[in-house]
């Protein structure tokens, strides 16, 4: 168990609808990342929030939006859903780690994911 | 273009055997390289993270190597177990902080 929680676990909806996915990071982690994983595809980075502020944007569609609340939980909103939006959506939170030689990196811990099916 | 290529795409081995998964990358500026294990339908779990100055790192039966000159990494699994059946994802971190993901190698360990 990574300590990152996501709800719901499964979501089935119809094209054109709007859904909200929720993520709670590990206690103390300020960063939240959202990823999309379509069938047999690699993880695609969508967006990152740090302490309530948008930090980085990846391949996120304009129909998708996200926010991070003061309690650090985050929501990913997907609207005007299309069949191609069916995927696993993961959120991750991170902590700074240190490698040999003093170089730092963000170590990401992934949640269990939300499986979205658009019919 | 920043890319991470993994081979093979899939692999079947017998329980108890060893195997090696490969990762080639063209990512710059390079910061670190990670290997994740992802069980079907679950979130990825970190196995190892190596920064530029590290060329090998172990986590139990998993050993990762990194050659920053040739931009190659490998993940060696020793004495495989049925529970090793999963996708193994190579991920390269850039200095700006963003991650570039490979598509993964799907490993099946058969009894």
GROMACS .gro file of C-alpha atoms in nm:
model
  230
    1UNK     CA    1   0.000   0.000   0.000
    2UNK     CA    2   0.159   0.325  -0.121
    3UNK     CA    3  -0.047   0.550   0.107
    4UNK     CA    4  -0.204   0.727  -0.192
    5UNK     CA    5  -0.578   0.673  -0.218
    6UNK     CA    6  -0.801   0.715  -0.521
    7UNK     CA    7  -1.176   0.699  -0.558
    8UNK     CA    8  -1.374   0.559  -0.718
    9UNK     CA    9  -1.200   0.235  -0.815
   10UNK     CA   10  -1.420   0.186  -1.120
   11UNK     CA   11  -1.638   0.428  -1.313
   12UNK     CA   12  -1.866   0.350  -1.606
   13UNK     CA   13  -2.032   0.634  -1.790
   14UNK     CA   14  -2.160   0.738  -2.131
   15UNK     CA   15  -2.013   0.956  -2.401
   16UNK     CA   16  -2.069   1.326  -2.347
   17UNK     CA   17  -2.084   1.295  -1.970
   18UNK     CA   18  -1.862   1.452  -1.705
   19UNK     CA   19  -1.686   1.270  -1.420
   20UNK     CA   20  -1.464   1.362  -1.127
   21UNK     CA   21  -1.181   1.146  -1.002
   22UNK     CA   22  -1.042   1.202  -0.655
   23UNK     CA   23  -0.696   1.152  -0.510
   24UNK     CA   24  -0.557   1.188  -0.159
   25UNK     CA   25  -0.176   1.204  -0.141
   26UNK     CA   26   0.041   1.043   0.125
   27UNK     CA   27   0.050   1.232   0.450
   28UNK     CA   28   0.296   1.520   0.419
   29UNK     CA   29   0.341   1.502   0.040
   30UNK     CA   30   0.270   1.837  -0.125
   31UNK     CA   31   0.288   1.730  -0.489
   32UNK     CA   32   0.018   1.543  -0.677
   33UNK     CA   33   0.056   1.411  -1.031
   34UNK     CA   34  -0.212   1.275  -1.263
   35UNK     CA   35  -0.143   1.013  -1.530
   36UNK     CA   36  -0.349   0.837  -1.796
   37UNK     CA   37  -0.278   0.481  -1.906
   38UNK     CA   38  -0.472   0.356  -2.206
   39UNK     CA   39  -0.482  -0.012  -2.297
   40UNK     CA   40  -0.133  -0.142  -2.374
   41UNK     CA   41   0.007   0.211  -2.365
   42UNK     CA   42   0.263   0.366  -2.138
   43UNK     CA   43   0.174   0.611  -1.867
   44UNK     CA   44   0.107   0.958  -2.002
   45UNK     CA   45   0.166   1.252  -1.770
   46UNK     CA   46  -0.131   1.487  -1.752
   47UNK     CA   47  -0.067   1.750  -1.485
   48UNK     CA   48   0.113   1.822  -1.158
   49UNK     CA   49   0.007   2.032  -0.862
   50UNK     CA   50   0.228   2.146  -0.578
   51UNK     CA   51   0.071   2.280  -0.261
   52UNK     CA   52  -0.238   2.399  -0.444
   53UNK     CA   53  -0.065   2.552  -0.744
   54UNK     CA   54  -0.033   2.406  -1.093
   55UNK     CA   55   0.336   2.318  -1.140
   56UNK     CA   56   0.359   2.136  -1.473
   57UNK     CA   57   0.134   2.039  -1.759
   58UNK     CA   58   0.170   1.741  -1.988
   59UNK     CA   59  -0.056   1.599  -2.255
   60UNK     CA   60  -0.377   1.710  -2.091
   61UNK     CA   61  -0.676   1.776  -2.314
   62UNK     CA   62  -0.871   2.100  -2.282
   63UNK     CA   63  -1.175   1.891  -2.182
   64UNK     CA   64  -0.981   1.782  -1.872
   65UNK     CA   65  -0.904   1.997  -1.573
   66UNK     CA   66  -0.767   1.944  -1.226
   67UNK     CA   67  -0.727   2.122  -0.897
   68UNK     CA   68  -0.563   2.068  -0.562
   69UNK     CA   69  -0.746   2.178  -0.249
   70UNK     CA   70  -0.607   2.329   0.076
   71UNK     CA   71  -0.615   1.985   0.241
   72UNK     CA   72  -0.392   1.869  -0.051
   73UNK     CA   73  -0.638   1.626  -0.202
   74UNK     CA   74  -0.681   1.663  -0.575
   75UNK     CA   75  -0.958   1.613  -0.825
   76UNK     CA   76  -0.936   1.545  -1.197
   77UNK     CA   77  -1.241   1.652  -1.394
   78UNK     CA   78  -1.309   1.492  -1.731
   79UNK     CA   79  -1.587   1.639  -1.943
   80UNK     CA   80  -1.751   1.574  -2.280
   81UNK     CA   81  -1.622   1.221  -2.250
   82UNK     CA   82  -1.535   1.023  -2.560
   83UNK     CA   83  -1.482   0.651  -2.610
   84UNK     CA   84  -1.108   0.712  -2.634
   85UNK     CA   85  -1.099   0.849  -2.281
   86UNK     CA   86  -1.151   0.499  -2.145
   87UNK     CA   87  -0.833   0.428  -1.951
   88UNK     CA   88  -0.677   0.381  -1.611
   89UNK     CA   89  -0.614   0.711  -1.437
   90UNK     CA   90  -0.344   0.717  -1.173
   91UNK     CA   91  -0.245   0.979  -0.930
   92UNK     CA   92   0.090   0.991  -0.755
   93UNK     CA   93   0.238   1.197  -0.476
   94UNK     CA   94   0.605   1.259  -0.425
   95UNK     CA   95   0.877   1.317  -0.174
   96UNK     CA   96   1.231   1.438  -0.238
   97UNK     CA   97   1.487   1.160  -0.244
   98UNK     CA   98   1.866   1.182  -0.257
   99UNK     CA   99   2.099   0.980  -0.474
  100UNK     CA  100   2.470   0.921  -0.455
  101UNK     CA  101   2.670   1.238  -0.494
  102UNK     CA  102   2.396   1.450  -0.342
  103UNK     CA  103   2.171   1.468  -0.648
  104UNK     CA  104   1.801   1.490  -0.568
  105UNK     CA  105   1.494   1.350  -0.738
  106UNK     CA  106   1.124   1.333  -0.670
  107UNK     CA  107   1.024   0.981  -0.573
  108UNK     CA  108   0.667   0.920  -0.682
  109UNK     CA  109   0.425   0.688  -0.507
  110UNK     CA  110   0.129   0.579  -0.717
  111UNK     CA  111  -0.227   0.520  -0.609
  112UNK     CA  112  -0.427   0.212  -0.708
  113UNK     CA  113  -0.591   0.394  -1.000
  114UNK     CA  114  -0.944   0.459  -1.126
  115UNK     CA  115  -1.059   0.254  -1.421
  116UNK     CA  116  -1.283   0.469  -1.641
  117UNK     CA  117  -1.500   0.303  -1.902
  118UNK     CA  118  -1.687   0.527  -2.146
  119UNK     CA  119  -1.968   0.351  -2.334
  120UNK     CA  120   1.289   1.380  -2.900
  121UNK     CA  121   1.285   1.245  -2.544
  122UNK     CA  122   1.212   0.873  -2.567
  123UNK     CA  123   1.246   0.556  -2.363
  124UNK     CA  124   1.249   0.227  -2.552
  125UNK     CA  125   1.215  -0.108  -2.377
  126UNK     CA  126   1.283  -0.458  -2.500
  127UNK     CA  127   1.155  -0.714  -2.525
  128UNK     CA  128   0.791  -0.611  -2.540
  129UNK     CA  129   0.696  -0.936  -2.365
  130UNK     CA  130   0.878  -1.232  -2.216
  131UNK     CA  131   0.780  -1.573  -2.085
  132UNK     CA  132   1.015  -1.759  -1.850
  133UNK     CA  133   0.995  -2.060  -1.622
  134UNK     CA  134   0.983  -2.017  -1.248
  135UNK     CA  135   1.330  -2.016  -1.098
  136UNK     CA  136   1.502  -1.885  -1.408
  137UNK     CA  137   1.679  -1.551  -1.442
  138UNK     CA  138   1.598  -1.283  -1.696
  139UNK     CA  139   1.720  -0.942  -1.808
  140UNK     CA  140   1.508  -0.657  -1.938
  141UNK     CA  141   1.656  -0.375  -2.146
  142UNK     CA  142   1.597  -0.003  -2.162
  143UNK     CA  143   1.747   0.249  -2.404
  144UNK     CA  144   1.679   0.617  -2.369
  145UNK     CA  145   1.731   0.943  -2.552
  146UNK     CA  146   1.638   1.185  -2.278
  147UNK     CA  147   1.813   1.505  -2.189
  148UNK     CA  148   1.905   1.659  -1.966
  149UNK     CA  149   1.926   1.329  -1.776
  150UNK     CA  150   1.872   1.325  -1.402
  151UNK     CA  151   1.780   0.973  -1.295
  152UNK     CA  152   1.651   0.638  -1.415
  153UNK     CA  153   1.385   0.434  -1.240
  154UNK     CA  154   1.241   0.088  -1.276
  155UNK     CA  155   0.882   0.027  -1.169
  156UNK     CA  156   0.684  -0.295  -1.136
  157UNK     CA  157   0.318  -0.275  -1.231
  158UNK     CA  158   0.081  -0.561  -1.160
  159UNK     CA  159  -0.217  -0.579  -1.395
  160UNK     CA  160  -0.470  -0.310  -1.308
  161UNK     CA  161  -0.260  -0.175  -1.019
  162UNK     CA  162  -0.043   0.129  -0.970
  163UNK     CA  163   0.330   0.111  -1.046
  164UNK     CA  164   0.563   0.040  -0.755
  165UNK     CA  165   0.919   0.167  -0.751
  166UNK     CA  166   1.194  -0.097  -0.759
  167UNK     CA  167   1.508   0.114  -0.800
  168UNK     CA  168   1.609   0.473  -0.870
  169UNK     CA  169   1.960   0.553  -0.998
  170UNK     CA  170   2.111   0.895  -1.041
  171UNK     CA  171   2.383   0.986  -1.287
  172UNK     CA  172   2.673   0.870  -1.071
  173UNK     CA  173   2.526   0.531  -0.985
  174UNK     CA  174   2.577   0.237  -1.220
  175UNK     CA  175   2.412  -0.042  -1.026
  176UNK     CA  176   2.145  -0.077  -0.762
  177UNK     CA  177   1.981  -0.381  -0.607
  178UNK     CA  178   1.648  -0.442  -0.440
  179UNK     CA  179   1.630  -0.804  -0.329
  180UNK     CA  180   1.625  -1.025  -0.638
  181UNK     CA  181   1.612  -0.719  -0.867
  182UNK     CA  182   1.936  -0.558  -0.987
  183UNK     CA  183   1.937  -0.254  -1.213
  184UNK     CA  184   2.237  -0.128  -1.405
  185UNK     CA  185   2.291   0.206  -1.575
  186UNK     CA  186   2.542   0.304  -1.843
  187UNK     CA  187   2.501   0.678  -1.883
  188UNK     CA  188   2.754   0.687  -2.167
  189UNK     CA  189   2.560   0.450  -2.391
  190UNK     CA  190   2.224   0.558  -2.240
  191UNK     CA  191   2.127   0.203  -2.157
  192UNK     CA  192   1.988   0.035  -1.849
  193UNK     CA  193   1.898  -0.320  -1.764
  194UNK     CA  194   1.691  -0.487  -1.495
  195UNK     CA  195   1.805  -0.836  -1.396
  196UNK     CA  196   1.566  -1.062  -1.208
  197UNK     CA  197   1.720  -1.356  -1.028
  198UNK     CA  198   1.545  -1.684  -0.942
  199UNK     CA  199   1.210  -1.567  -1.074
  200UNK     CA  200   0.889  -1.634  -0.884
  201UNK     CA  201   0.529  -1.651  -1.003
  202UNK     CA  202   0.466  -1.319  -0.828
  203UNK     CA  203   0.721  -1.153  -1.059
  204UNK     CA  204   0.463  -1.173  -1.340
  205UNK     CA  205   0.394  -0.806  -1.414
  206UNK     CA  206   0.490  -0.521  -1.643
  207UNK     CA  207   0.827  -0.361  -1.576
  208UNK     CA  208   0.849   0.003  -1.670
  209UNK     CA  209   1.169   0.199  -1.729
  210UNK     CA  210   1.132   0.569  -1.651
  211UNK     CA  211   1.385   0.846  -1.707
  212UNK     CA  212   1.369   1.164  -1.503
  213UNK     CA  213   1.482   1.489  -1.658
  214UNK     CA  214   1.662   1.760  -1.467
  215UNK     CA  215   1.351   1.978  -1.490
  216UNK     CA  216   1.171   1.711  -1.288
  217UNK     CA  217   0.938   1.558  -1.547
  218UNK     CA  218   0.943   1.185  -1.617
  219UNK     CA  219   0.954   1.004  -1.950
  220UNK     CA  220   0.795   0.658  -1.938
  221UNK     CA  221   0.872   0.353  -2.146
  222UNK     CA  222   0.584   0.130  -2.254
  223UNK     CA  223   0.704  -0.155  -2.036
  224UNK     CA  224   0.804  -0.519  -2.073
  225UNK     CA  225   0.533  -0.767  -1.985
  226UNK     CA  226   0.687  -1.059  -1.797
  227UNK     CA  227   0.504  -1.388  -1.745
  228UNK     CA  228   0.657  -1.644  -1.511
  229UNK     CA  229   0.518  -1.993  -1.564
  230UNK     CA  230   0.535  -2.285  -1.317
   0.00000   0.00000   0.00000
